[in-house]
Coordinates of C-alpha atoms in Angstrom, one line a residue:
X1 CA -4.1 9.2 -19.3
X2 CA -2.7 10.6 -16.3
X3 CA -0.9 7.9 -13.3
X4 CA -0.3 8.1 -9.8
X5 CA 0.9 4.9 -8.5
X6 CA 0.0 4.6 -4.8
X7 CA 2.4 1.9 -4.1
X8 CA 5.9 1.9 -4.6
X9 CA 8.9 1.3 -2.7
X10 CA 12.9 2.5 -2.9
X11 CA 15.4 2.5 -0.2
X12 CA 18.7 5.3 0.7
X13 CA 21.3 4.5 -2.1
X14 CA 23.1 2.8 0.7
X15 CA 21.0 -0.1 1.7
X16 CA 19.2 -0.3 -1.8
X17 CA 21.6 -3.0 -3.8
X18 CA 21.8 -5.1 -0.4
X19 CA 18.0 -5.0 0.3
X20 CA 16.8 -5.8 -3.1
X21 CA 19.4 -8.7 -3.6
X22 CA 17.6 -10.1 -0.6
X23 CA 14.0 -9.9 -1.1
X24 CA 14.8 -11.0 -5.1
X25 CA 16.7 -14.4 -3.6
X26 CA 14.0 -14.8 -1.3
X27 CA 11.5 -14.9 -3.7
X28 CA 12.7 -15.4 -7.0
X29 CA 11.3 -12.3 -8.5
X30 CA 13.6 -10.1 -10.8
X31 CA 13.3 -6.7 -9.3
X32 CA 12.1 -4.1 -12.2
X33 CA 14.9 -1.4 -10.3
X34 CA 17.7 -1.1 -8.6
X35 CA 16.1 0.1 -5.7
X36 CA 16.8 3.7 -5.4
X37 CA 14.5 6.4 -5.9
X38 CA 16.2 7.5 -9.5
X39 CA 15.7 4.3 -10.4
X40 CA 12.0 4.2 -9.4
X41 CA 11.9 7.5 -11.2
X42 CA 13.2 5.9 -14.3
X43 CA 10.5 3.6 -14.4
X44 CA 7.8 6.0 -13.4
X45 CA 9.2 8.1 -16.4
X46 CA 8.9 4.5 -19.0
X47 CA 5.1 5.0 -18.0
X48 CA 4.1 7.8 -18.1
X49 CA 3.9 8.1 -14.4
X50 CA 4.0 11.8 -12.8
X51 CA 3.9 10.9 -9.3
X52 CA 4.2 8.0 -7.0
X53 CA 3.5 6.8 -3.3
X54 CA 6.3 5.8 -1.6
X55 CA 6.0 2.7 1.3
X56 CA 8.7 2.4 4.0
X57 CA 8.3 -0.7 6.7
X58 CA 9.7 -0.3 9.9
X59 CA 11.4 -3.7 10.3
X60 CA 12.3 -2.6 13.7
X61 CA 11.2 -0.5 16.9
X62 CA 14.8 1.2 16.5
X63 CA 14.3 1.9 12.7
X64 CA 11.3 4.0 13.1
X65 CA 13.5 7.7 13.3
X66 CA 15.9 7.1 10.4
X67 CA 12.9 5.8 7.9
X68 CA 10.7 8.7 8.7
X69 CA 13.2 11.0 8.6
X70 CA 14.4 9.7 5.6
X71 CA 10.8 10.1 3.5
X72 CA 10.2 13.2 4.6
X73 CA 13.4 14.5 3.0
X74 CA 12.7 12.8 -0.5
X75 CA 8.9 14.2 -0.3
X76 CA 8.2 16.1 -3.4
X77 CA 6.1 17.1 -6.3
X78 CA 6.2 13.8 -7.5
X79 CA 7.2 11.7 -4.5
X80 CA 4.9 11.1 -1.9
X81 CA 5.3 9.4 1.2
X82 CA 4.3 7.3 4.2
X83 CA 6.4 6.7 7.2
X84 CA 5.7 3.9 9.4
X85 CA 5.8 2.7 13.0
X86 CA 6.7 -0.5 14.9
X87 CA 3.7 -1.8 16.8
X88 CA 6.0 -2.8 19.8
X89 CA 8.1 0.7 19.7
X90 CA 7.1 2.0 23.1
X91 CA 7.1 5.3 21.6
X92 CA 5.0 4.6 18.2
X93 CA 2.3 7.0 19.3
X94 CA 4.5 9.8 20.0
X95 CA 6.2 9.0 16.7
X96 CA 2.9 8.9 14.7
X97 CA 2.4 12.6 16.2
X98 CA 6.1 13.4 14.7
X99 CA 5.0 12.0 11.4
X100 CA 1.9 14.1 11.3
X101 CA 4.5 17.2 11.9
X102 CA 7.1 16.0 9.0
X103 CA 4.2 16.2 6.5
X104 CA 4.0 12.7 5.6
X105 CA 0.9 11.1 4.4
X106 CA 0.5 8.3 6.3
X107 CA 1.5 5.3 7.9
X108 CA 2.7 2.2 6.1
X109 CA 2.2 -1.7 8.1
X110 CA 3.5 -5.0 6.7
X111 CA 1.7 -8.0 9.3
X112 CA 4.6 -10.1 8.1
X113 CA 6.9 -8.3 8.5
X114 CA 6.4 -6.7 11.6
X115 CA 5.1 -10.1 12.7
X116 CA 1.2 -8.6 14.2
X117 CA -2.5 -9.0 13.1
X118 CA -4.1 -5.8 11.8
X119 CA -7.0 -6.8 14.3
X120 CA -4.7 -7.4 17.3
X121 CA -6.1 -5.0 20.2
X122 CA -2.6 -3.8 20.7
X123 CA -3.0 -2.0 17.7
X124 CA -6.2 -0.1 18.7
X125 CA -4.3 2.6 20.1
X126 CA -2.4 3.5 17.6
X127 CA -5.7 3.5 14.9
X128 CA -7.1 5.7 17.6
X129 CA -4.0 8.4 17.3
X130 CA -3.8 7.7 13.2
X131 CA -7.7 8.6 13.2
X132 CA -7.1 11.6 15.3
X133 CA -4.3 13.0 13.4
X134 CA -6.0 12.9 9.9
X135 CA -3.3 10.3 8.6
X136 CA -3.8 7.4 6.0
X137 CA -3.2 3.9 7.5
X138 CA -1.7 1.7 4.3
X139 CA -1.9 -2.1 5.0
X140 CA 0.2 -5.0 3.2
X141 CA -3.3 -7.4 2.6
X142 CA -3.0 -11.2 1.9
X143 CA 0.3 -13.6 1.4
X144 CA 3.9 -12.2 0.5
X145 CA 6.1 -14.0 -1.7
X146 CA 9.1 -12.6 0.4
X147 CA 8.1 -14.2 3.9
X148 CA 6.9 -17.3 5.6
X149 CA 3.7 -18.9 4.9
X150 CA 1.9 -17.5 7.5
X151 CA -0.6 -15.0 6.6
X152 CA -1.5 -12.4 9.4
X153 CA -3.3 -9.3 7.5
X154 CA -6.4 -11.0 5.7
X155 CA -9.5 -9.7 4.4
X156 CA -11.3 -10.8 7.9
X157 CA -9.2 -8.8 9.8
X158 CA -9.6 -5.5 7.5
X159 CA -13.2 -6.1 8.0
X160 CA -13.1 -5.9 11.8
X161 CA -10.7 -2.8 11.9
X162 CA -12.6 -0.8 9.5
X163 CA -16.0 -1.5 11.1
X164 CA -14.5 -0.9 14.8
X165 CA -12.5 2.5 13.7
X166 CA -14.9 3.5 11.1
X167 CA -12.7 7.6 11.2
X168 CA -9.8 5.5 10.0
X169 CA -9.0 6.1 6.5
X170 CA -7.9 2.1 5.8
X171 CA -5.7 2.1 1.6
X172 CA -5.5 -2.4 2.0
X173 CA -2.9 -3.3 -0.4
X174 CA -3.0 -6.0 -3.1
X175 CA -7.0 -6.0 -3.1
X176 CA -7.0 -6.4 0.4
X177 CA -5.8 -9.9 0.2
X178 CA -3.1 -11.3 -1.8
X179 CA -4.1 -14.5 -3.0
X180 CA -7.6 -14.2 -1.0
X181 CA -9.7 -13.6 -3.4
X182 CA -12.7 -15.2 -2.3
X183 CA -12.5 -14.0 1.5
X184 CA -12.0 -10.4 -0.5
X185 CA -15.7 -10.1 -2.0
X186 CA -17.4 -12.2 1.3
X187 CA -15.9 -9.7 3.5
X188 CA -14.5 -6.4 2.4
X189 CA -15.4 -5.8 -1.1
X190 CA -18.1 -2.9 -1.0
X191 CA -19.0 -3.4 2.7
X192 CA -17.0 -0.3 4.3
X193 CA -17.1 3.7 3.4
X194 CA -13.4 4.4 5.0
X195 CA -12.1 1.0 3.1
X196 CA -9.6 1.7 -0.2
X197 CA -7.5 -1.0 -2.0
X198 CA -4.6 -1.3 -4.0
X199 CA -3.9 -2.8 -7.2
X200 CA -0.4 -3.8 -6.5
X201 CA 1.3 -6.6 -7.9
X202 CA -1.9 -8.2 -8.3
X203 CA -1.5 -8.7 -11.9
X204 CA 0.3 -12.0 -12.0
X205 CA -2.2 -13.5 -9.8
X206 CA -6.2 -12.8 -10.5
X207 CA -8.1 -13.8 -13.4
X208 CA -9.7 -10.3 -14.8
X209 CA -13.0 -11.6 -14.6
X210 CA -12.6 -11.9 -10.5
X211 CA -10.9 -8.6 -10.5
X212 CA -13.4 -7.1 -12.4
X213 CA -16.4 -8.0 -10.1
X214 CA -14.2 -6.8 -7.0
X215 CA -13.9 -3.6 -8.5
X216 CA -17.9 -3.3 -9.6
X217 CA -18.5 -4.6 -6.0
X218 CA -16.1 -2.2 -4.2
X219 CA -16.6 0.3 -6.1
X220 CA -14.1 2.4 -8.9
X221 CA -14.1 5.4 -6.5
X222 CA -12.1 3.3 -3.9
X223 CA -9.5 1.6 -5.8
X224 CA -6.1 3.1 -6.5
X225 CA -3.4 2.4 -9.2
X226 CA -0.6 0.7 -7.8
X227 CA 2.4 -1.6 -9.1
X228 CA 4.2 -2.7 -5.8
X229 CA 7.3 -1.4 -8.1
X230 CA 10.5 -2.7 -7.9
X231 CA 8.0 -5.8 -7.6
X232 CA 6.1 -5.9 -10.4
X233 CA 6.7 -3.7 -13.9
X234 CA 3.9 -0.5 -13.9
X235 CA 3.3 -1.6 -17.5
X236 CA 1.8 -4.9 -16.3
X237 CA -1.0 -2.9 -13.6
X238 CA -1.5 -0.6 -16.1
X239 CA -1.9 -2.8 -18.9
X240 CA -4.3 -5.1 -16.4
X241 CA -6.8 -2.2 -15.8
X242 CA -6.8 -0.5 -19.4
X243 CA -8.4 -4.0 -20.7
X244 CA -10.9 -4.3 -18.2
X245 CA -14.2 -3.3 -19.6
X246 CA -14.8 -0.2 -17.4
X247 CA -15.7 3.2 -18.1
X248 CA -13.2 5.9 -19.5
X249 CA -13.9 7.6 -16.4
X250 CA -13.6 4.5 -13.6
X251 CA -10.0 3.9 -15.2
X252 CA -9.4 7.1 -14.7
X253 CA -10.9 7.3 -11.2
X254 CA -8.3 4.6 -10.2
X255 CA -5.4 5.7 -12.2
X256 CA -4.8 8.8 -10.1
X257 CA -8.0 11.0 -9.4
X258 CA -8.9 9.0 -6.4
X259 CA -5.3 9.2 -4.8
X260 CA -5.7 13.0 -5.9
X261 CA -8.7 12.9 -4.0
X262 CA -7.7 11.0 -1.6
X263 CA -4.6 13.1 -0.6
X264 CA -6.4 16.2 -1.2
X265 CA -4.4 17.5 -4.4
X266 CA -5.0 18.6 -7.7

């Protein structure tokens, strides 16, 4: 079996030791790398993996140049990428038109981290450019063991973006609600063409049986492989969908032909 993980996440050799340290204190997860991309790539090559998304957050309006630039120069045969935008950077729309010309896939949001609701209307503008530009908008869906309480991207508000910007191509993380899984099948599970989830992380948290009628509701052909890696181990995702009781070629759907398809490779 072949394994694209659509969501992954390393930092610059610089920042990665300091960055993981954090978000492993804050949430008493053991990281499964140091952080870096050879590290990632060490674990992709444990797997079996042969290529990977990765999923930079702009923390900050000011961080927006150095984290784009940054993916674009690790891009590829095996590393993809997303950049990301602020949604209070005054320029994010001119940047989204910058990321389109760096060749990056996409654009990578995290509610709680950037601290806005996928279904604010502030946000409708930059949907609007991410539509017109052909891009991927990537989501962070449900809680987040690494923030406060507060959950800002649910299910709900995935539902109200993807029916009001039905061009946008929508990838919500973690199922589209981390923790959510209820709110998942009443309101985005199967009910929206230009609506994809992730897999990440999700492993420690959902009861296969639930997971299972997600998938049969959503639909194989819109669910990606992903680990959330450092986050979670590959091996645990992987392990999570190869006992499910779907078809040879639904597992391989999500393992990597529908991020192949999805990206338009081979």
């Amino acid at each position: 079996m072949r394994y694209f993980d659509f969501h992954t996440h390393a930092f610059t050799d610089a920042l990665a030791q300091r960055a993981v340290k954090g978000l492993a204190d804050t949430s008493g997860i053991t990281p499964a790398t140091d952080g870096t991309l050879s590290g990632l790539r060490r674990k992709m090559a444990e797997n079996g993996i042969e290529r990977a998304m990765l999923l930079p957050v702009a923390t900050k309006p000011s961080q927006q140049t150095t984290i784009n630039n940054w993916a674009a120069e690790v891009m590829s045969s095996d590393i993809y990428c997303c950049g990301s935008v602020h949604p209070d950077a005054e320029d994010a729309l001119e940047e989204l038109v910058r990321i389109k010309s760096l060749g990056l896939c996409g654009v990578k949001f995290h509610s709680e981290y950037q601290f806005f609701c996928p279904d604010e209307k502030k946000m409708f503008p930059i949907y609007e450019k991410i539509a017109e530009l052909g891009l991927i908008a990537v989501f962070h869906g449900g809680w987040d063991p690494y923030s406060e309480d507060t959950i800002r991207a649910t299910p709900k508000s995935f539902a109200a973006i993807a029916e009001a910007f039905p061009k946008l191509t929508i990838v919500a993380a973690h199922l589209s609600g981390m923790g959510l899984w209820d709110d998942v099948e009443k309101y985005t599970a199967g009910k929206y063409d230009n609506l994809w989830f992730d897999v990440g992380v999700v492993s420690r948290y959902i009861e296969d049986d639930q997971l299972l009628r997600i998938i049969r509701s959503h639909g194989a052909d819109k669910v990606l492989f992903g680990s959330d890696c450092p986050w979670d181990e590959p091996a645990n995702e992987i392990a999570m969908i190869g006992r499910l009781p779907l078809t040879d070629e639904e597992k391989e759907l999500i393992f990597h032909k529908n991020a192949e398809r999805l990206l338009d490779i081979q």
